[in-house]
PDB file of C-alpha atoms in Angstrom:
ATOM      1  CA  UNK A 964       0.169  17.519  15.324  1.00 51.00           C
ATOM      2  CA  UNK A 965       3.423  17.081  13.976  1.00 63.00           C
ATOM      3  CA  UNK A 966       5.316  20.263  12.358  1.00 81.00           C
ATOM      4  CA  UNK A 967       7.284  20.264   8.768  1.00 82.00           C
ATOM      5  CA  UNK A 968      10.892  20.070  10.792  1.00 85.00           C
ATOM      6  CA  UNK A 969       9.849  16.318  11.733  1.00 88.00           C
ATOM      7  CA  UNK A 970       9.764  15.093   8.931  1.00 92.00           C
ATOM      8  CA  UNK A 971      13.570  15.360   8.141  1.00 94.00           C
ATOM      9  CA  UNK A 972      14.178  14.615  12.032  1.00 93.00           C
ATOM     10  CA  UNK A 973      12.103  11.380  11.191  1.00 96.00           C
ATOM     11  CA  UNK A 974      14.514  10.163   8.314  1.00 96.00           C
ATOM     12  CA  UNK A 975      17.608  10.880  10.165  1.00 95.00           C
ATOM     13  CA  UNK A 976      16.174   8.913  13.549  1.00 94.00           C
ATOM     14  CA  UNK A 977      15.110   6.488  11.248  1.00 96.00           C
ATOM     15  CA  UNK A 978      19.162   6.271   9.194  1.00 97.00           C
ATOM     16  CA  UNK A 979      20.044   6.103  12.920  1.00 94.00           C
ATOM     17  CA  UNK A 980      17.698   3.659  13.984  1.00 93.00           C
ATOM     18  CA  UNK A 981      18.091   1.617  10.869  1.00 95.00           C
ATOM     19  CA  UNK A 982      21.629   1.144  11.251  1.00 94.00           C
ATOM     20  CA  UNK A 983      21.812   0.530  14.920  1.00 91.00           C
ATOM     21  CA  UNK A 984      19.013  -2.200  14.682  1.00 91.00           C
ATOM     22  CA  UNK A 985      20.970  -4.033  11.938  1.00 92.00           C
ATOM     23  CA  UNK A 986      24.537  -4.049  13.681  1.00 90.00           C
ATOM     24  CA  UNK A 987      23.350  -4.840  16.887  1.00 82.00           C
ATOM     25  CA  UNK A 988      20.049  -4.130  18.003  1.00 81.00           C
ATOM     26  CA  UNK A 989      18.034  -1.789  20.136  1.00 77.00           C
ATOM     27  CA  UNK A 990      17.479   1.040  18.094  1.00 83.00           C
ATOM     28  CA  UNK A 991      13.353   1.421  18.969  1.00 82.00           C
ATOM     29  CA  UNK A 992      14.536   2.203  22.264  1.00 77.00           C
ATOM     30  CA  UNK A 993      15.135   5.645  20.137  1.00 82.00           C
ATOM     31  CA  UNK A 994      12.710   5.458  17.773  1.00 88.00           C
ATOM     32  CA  UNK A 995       9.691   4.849  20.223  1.00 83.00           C
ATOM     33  CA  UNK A 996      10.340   7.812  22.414  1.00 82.00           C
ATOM     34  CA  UNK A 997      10.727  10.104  19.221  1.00 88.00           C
ATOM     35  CA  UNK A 998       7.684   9.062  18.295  1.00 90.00           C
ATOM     36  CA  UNK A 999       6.139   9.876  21.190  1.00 83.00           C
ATOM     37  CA  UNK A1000       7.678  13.253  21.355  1.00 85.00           C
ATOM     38  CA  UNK A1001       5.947  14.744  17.729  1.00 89.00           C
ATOM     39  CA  UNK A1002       3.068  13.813  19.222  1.00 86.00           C
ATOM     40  CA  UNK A1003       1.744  10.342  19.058  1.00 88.00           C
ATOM     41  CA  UNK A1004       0.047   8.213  21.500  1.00 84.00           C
ATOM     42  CA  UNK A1005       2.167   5.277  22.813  1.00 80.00           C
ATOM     43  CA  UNK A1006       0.217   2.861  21.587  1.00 81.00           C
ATOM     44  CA  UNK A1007       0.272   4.341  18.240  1.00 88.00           C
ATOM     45  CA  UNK A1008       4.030   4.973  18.434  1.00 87.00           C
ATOM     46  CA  UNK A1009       4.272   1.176  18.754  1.00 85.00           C
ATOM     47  CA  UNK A1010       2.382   0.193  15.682  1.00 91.00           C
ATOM     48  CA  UNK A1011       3.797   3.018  13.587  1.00 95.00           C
ATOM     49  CA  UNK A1012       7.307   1.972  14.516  1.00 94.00           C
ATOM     50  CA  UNK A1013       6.469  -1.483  12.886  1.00 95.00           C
ATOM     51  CA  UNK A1014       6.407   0.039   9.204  1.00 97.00           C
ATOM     52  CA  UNK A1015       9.440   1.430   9.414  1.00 97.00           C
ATOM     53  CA  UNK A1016      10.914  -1.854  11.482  1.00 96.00           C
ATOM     54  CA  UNK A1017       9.036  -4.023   8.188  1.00 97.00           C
ATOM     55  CA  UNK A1018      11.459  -1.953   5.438  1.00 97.00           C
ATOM     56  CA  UNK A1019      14.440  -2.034   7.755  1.00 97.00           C
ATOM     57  CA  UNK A1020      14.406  -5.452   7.358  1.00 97.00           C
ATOM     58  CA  UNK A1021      13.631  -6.232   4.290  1.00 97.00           C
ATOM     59  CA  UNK A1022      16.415  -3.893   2.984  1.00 97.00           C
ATOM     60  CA  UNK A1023      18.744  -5.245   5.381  1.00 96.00           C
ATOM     61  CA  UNK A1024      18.008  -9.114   4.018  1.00 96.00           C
ATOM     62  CA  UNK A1025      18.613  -7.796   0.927  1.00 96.00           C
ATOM     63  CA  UNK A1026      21.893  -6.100   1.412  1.00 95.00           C
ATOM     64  CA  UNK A1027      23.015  -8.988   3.452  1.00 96.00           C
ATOM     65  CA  UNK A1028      22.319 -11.292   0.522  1.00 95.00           C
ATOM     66  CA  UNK A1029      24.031  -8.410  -2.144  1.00 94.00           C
ATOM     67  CA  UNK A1030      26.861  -9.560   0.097  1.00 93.00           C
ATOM     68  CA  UNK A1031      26.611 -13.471  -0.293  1.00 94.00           C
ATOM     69  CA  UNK A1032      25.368 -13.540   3.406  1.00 95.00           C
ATOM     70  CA  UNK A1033      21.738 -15.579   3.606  1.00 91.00           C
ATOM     71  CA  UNK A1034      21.028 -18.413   5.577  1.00 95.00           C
ATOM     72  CA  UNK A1035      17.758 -19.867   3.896  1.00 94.00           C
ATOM     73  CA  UNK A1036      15.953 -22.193   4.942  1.00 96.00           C
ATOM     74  CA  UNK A1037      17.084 -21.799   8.442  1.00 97.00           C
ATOM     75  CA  UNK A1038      16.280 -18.296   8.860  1.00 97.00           C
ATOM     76  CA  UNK A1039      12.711 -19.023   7.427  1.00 97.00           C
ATOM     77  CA  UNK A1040      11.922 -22.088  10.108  1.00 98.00           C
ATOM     78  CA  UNK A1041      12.862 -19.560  12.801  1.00 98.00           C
ATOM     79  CA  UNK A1042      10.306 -17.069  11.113  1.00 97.00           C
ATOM     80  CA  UNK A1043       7.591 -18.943  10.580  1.00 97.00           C
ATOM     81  CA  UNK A1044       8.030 -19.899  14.504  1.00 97.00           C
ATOM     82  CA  UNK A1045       8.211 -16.125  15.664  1.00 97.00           C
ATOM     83  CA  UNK A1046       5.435 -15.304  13.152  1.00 97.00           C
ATOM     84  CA  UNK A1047       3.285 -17.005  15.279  1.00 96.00           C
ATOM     85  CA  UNK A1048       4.519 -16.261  18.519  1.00 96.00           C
ATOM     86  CA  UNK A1049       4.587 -11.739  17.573  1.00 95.00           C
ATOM     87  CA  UNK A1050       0.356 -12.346  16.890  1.00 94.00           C
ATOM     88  CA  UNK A1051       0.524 -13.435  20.517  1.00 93.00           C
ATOM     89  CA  UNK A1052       2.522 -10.152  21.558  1.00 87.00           C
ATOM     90  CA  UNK A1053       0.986  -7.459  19.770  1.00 88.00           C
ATOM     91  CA  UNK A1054      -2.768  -8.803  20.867  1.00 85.00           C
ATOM     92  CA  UNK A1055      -1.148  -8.437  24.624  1.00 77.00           C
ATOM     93  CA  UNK A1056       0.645  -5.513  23.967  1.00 69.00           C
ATOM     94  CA  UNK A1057       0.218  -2.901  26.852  1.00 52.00           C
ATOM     95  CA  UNK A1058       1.917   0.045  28.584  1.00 53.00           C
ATOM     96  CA  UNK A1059       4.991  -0.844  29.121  1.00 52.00           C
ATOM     97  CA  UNK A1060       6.820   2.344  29.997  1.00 50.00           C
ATOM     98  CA  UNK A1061       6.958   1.711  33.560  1.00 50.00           C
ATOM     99  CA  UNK A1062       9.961   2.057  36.045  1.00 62.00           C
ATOM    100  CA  UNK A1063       9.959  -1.397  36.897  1.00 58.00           C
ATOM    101  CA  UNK A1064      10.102  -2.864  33.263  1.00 52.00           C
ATOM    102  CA  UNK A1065      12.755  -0.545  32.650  1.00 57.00           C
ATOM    103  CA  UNK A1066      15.221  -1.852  35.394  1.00 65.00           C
ATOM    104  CA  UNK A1067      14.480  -5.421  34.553  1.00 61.00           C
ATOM    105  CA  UNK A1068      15.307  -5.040  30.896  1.00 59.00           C
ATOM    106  CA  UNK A1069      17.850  -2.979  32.353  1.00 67.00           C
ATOM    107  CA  UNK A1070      19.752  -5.550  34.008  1.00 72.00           C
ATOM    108  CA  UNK A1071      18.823  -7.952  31.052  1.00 67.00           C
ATOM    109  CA  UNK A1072      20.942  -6.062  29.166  1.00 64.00           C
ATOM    110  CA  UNK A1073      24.007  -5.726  31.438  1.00 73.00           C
ATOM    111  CA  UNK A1074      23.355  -9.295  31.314  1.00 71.00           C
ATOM    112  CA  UNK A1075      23.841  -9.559  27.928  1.00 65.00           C
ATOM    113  CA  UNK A1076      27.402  -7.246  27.867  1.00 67.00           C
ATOM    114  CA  UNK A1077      28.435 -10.022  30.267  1.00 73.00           C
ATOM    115  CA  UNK A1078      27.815 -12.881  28.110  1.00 66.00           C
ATOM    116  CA  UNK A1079      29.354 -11.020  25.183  1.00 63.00           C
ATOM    117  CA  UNK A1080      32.582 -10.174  26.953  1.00 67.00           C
ATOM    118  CA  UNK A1081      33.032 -13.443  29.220  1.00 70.00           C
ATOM    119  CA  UNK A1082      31.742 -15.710  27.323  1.00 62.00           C
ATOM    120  CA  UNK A1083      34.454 -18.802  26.243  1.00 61.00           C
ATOM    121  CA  UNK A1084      36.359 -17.395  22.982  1.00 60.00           C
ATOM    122  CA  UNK A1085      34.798 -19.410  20.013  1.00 54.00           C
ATOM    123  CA  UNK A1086      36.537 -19.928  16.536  1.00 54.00           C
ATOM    124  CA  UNK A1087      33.751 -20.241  14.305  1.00 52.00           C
ATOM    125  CA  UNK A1088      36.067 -20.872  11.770  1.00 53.00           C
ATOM    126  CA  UNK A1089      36.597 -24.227  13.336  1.00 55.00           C
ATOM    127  CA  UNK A1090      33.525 -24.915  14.215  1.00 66.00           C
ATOM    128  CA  UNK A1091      30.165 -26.268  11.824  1.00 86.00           C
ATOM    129  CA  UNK A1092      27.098 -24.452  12.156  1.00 92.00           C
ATOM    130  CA  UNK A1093      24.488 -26.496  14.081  1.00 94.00           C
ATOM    131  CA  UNK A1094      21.218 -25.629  12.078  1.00 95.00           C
ATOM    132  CA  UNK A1095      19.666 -28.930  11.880  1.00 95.00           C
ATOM    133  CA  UNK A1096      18.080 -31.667  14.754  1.00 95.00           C
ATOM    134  CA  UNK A1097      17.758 -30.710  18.161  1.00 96.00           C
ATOM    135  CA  UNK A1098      19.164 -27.332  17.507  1.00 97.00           C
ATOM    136  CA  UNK A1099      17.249 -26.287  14.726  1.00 97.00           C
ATOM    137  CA  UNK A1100      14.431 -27.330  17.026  1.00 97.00           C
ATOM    138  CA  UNK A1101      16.328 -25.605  20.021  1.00 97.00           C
ATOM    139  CA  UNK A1102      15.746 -22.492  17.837  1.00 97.00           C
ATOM    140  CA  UNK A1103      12.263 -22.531  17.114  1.00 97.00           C
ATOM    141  CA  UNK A1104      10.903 -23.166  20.670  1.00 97.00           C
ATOM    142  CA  UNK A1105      13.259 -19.732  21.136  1.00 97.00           C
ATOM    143  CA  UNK A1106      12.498 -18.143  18.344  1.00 98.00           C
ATOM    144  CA  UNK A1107       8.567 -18.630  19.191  1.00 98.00           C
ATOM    145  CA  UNK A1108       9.122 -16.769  22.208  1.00 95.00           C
ATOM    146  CA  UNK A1109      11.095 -14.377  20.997  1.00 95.00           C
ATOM    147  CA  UNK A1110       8.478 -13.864  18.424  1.00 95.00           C
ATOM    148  CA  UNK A1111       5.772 -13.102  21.124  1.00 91.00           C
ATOM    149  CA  UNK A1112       8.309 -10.368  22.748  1.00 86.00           C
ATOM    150  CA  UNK A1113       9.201  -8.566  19.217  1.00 88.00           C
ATOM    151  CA  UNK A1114       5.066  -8.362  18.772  1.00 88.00           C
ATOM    152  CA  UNK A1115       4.321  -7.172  22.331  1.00 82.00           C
ATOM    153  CA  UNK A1116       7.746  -4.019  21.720  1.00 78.00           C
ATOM    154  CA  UNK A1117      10.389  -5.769  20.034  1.00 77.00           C
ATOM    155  CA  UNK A1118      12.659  -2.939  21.566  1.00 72.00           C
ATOM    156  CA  UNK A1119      16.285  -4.799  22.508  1.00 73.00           C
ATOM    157  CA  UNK A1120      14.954  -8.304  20.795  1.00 84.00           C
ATOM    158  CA  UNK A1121      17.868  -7.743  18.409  1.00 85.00           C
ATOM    159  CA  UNK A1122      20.852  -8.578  21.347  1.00 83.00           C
ATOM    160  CA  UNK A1123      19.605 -11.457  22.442  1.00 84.00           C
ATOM    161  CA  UNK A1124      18.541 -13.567  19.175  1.00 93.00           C
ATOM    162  CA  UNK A1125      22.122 -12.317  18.102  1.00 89.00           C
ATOM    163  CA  UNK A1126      23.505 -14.240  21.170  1.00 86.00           C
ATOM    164  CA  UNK A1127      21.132 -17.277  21.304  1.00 93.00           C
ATOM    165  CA  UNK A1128      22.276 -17.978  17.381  1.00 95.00           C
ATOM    166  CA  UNK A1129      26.255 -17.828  17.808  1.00 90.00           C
ATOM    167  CA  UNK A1130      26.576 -19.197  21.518  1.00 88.00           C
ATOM    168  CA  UNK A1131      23.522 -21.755  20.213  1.00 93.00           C
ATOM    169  CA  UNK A1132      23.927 -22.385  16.650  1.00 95.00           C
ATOM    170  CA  UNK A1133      27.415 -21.325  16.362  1.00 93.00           C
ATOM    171  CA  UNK A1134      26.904 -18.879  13.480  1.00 93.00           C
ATOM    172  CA  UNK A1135      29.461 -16.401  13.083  1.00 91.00           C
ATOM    173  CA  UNK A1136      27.920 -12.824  14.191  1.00 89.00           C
ATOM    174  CA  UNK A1137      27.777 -11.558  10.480  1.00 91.00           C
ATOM    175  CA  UNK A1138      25.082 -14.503   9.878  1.00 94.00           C
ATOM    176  CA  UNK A1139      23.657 -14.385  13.392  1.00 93.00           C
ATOM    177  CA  UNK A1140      22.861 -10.692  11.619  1.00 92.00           C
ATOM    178  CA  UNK A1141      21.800 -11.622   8.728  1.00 95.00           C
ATOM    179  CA  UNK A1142      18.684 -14.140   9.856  1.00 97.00           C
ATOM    180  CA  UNK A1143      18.070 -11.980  12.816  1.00 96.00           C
ATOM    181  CA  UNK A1144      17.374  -9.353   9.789  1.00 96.00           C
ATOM    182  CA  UNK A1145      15.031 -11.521   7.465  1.00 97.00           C
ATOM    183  CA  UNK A1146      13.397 -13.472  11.122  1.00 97.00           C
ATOM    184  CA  UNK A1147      12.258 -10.063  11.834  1.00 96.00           C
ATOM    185  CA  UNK A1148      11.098  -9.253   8.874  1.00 97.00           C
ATOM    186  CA  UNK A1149       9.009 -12.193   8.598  1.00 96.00           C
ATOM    187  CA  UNK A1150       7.558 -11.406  12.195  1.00 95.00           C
ATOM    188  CA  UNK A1151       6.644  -7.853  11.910  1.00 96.00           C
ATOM    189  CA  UNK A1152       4.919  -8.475   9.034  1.00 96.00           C
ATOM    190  CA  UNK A1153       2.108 -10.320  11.523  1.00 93.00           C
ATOM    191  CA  UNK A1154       2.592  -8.036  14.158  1.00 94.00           C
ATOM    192  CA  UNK A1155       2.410  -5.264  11.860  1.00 95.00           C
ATOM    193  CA  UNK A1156      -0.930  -6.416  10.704  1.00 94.00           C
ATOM    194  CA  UNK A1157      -2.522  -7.009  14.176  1.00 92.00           C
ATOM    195  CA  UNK A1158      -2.009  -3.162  14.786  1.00 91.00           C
ATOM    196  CA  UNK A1159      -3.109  -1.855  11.519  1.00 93.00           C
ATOM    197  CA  UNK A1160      -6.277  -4.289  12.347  1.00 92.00           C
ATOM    198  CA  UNK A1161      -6.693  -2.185  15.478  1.00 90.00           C
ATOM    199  CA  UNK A1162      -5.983   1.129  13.966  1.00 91.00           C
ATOM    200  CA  UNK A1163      -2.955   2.107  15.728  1.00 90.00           C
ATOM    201  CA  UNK A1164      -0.822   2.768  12.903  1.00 94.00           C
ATOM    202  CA  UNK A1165      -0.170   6.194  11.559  1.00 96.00           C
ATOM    203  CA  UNK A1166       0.864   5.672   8.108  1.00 97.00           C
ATOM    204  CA  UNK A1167       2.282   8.584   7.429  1.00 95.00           C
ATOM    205  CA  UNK A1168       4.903   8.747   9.872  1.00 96.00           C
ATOM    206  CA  UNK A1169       5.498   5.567   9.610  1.00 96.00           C
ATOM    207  CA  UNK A1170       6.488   5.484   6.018  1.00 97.00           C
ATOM    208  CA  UNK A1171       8.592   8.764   6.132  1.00 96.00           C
ATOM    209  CA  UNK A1172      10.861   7.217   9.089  1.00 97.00           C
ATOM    210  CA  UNK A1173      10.842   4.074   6.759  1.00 97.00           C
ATOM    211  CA  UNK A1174      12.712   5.991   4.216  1.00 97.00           C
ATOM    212  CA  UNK A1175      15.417   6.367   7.186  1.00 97.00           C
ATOM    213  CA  UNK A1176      15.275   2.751   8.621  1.00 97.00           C
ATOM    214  CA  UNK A1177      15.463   1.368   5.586  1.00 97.00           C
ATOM    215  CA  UNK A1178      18.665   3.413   3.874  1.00 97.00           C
ATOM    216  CA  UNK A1179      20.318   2.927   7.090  1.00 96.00           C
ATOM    217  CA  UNK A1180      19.701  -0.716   7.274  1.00 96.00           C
ATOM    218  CA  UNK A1181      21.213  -1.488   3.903  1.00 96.00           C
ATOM    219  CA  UNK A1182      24.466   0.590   4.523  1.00 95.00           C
ATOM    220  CA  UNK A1183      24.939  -1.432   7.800  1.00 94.00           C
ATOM    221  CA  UNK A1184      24.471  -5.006   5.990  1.00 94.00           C
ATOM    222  CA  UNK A1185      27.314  -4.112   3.634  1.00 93.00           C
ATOM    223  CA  UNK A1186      29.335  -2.394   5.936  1.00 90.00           C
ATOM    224  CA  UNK A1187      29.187  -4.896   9.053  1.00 89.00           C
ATOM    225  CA  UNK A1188      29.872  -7.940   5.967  1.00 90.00           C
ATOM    226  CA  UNK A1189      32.733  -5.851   5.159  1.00 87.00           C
ATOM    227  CA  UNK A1190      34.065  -5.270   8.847  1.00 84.00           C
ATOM    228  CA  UNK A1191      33.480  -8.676  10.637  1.00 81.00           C
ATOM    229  CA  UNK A1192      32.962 -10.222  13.680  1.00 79.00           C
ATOM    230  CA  UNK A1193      35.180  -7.731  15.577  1.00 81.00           C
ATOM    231  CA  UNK A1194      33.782  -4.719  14.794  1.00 80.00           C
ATOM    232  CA  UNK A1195      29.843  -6.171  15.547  1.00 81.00           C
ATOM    233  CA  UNK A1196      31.236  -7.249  18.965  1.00 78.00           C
ATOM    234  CA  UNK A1197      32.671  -4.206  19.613  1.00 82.00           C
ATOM    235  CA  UNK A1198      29.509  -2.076  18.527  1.00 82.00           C
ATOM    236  CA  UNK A1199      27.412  -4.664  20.013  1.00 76.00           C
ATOM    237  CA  UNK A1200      28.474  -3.835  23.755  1.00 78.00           C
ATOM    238  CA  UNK A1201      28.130  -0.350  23.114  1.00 81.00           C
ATOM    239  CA  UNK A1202      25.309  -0.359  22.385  1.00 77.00           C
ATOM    240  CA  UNK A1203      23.820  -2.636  25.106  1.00 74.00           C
ATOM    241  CA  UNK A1204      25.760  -0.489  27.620  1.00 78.00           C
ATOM    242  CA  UNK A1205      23.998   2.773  26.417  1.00 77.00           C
ATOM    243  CA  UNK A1206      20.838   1.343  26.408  1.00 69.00           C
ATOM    244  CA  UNK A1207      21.030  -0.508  29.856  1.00 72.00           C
ATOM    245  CA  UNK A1208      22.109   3.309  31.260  1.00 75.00           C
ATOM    246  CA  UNK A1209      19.099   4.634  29.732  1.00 69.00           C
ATOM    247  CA  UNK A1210      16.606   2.296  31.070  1.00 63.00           C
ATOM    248  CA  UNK A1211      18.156   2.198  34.339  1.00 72.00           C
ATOM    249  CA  UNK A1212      18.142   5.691  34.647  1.00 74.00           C
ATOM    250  CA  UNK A1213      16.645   7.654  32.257  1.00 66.00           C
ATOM    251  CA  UNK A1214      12.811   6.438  32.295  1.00 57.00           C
TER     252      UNK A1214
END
């Protein structure tokens, strides 16, 4: 049973969580285990986490596109794709808590801080997005996959779709950002709806960290717009180091 002090704890986890998760990624890595802590099966923390996740997003798409930023009707192709693949996830979705997950997302992460900072420097100013043929195609085989991993936790999805869409498609990271944003969206909603289905949602909760997620999600989309690249690289390793350190040692 959850107490009356958790309820403003949820909103600020959620600001937190909100803003993290639209910057970079990773933020139910801290939402999940807060959820867990007031009380709620893990199972449970999973679906309710996907309310708060669906208004994250769909404030974040919207302050991303306050800002001029929107990448329709790419980012929808790449949504329908993972809107298939998250039903796939969240019907498999299990226990993953375990100390070997952990270290192999882990390292999948290091992995990631590697490819940020080594990776050949890239002027995207020089550069044309590649959002049609074999790369918009390229994308949706990923983004089906990546679809079936945001269903089954989603937690650290947000890195790597980042990565695949400016190494792939050569979007800057602002717009990598802003369709991660709205493919989520788009995703959750099905995932969201296979848990509800189940009854592993606590509304509730769910909608009072929403309030958090969501205000935190639009201040990040028209603060990162207003920053840049730099400052999303820069929080984007951070961020993957903490979380790699937590998972490798923290389970």
């Amino acid at each position: 049973m959850e107490e009356w002090y958790h309820y403003p704890l949820l909103v600020l986890v959620g600001f937190v969580v909100g803003f993290i998760n639209t910057v970079a990624g990773g933020g139910s890595l801290l939402a999940l285990p807060f959820l867990i802590f007031i009380g709620l099966p893990s199972n449970i923390a999973n679906g309710t986490n996907r309310v708060a996740v669906v208004v994250q997003t769909a404030m974040a798409t919207v302050g991303f596109k306050s800002k001029g930023v929107a990448t329709f009707p790419f980012n929808v192709y790449l949504g329908i794709a993972a809107f298939f693949g998250s039903i796939i996830g969240a019907y498999i979705a299990v226990d993953i808590t375990g100390e070997v997950f952990n270290r192999i997302l882990a390292m999948v992460m290091i992995a990631v801080v590697f490819i940020i900072i080594f990776s050949p420097k890239m002027s995207i100013v020089h550069l044309e997005e590649r959002l049609t043929g074999k790369y918009l195609w390229l994308g949706i085989i990923a983004f089906f996959f990546f679809g079936i991993y945001g269903g089954f936790i989603n937690a650290g999805l947000g890195f790597l779709m980042m990565l695949f869409l400016h190494y792939v498609n050569r979007m800057s990271l602002v717009r990598s950002n802003a369709t991660k944003v709205a493919v989520v969206f788009l995703f959750m909603i099905s995932a969201l709806a296979v848990f509800a289905l189940n009854d592993k949602v606590n509304w509730k909760i769910g909608l009072i960290l929403a309030i958090g997620n969501g205000s935190g999600a639009w201040f990040a989309s028209r603060f990162s717009v207003k920053k840049g690249d730099g400052f999303i690289k820069i929080f984007l390793v951070v961020m993957v180091v903490i979380m790699a350190v937590k998972l490798w040692f923290f389970n």
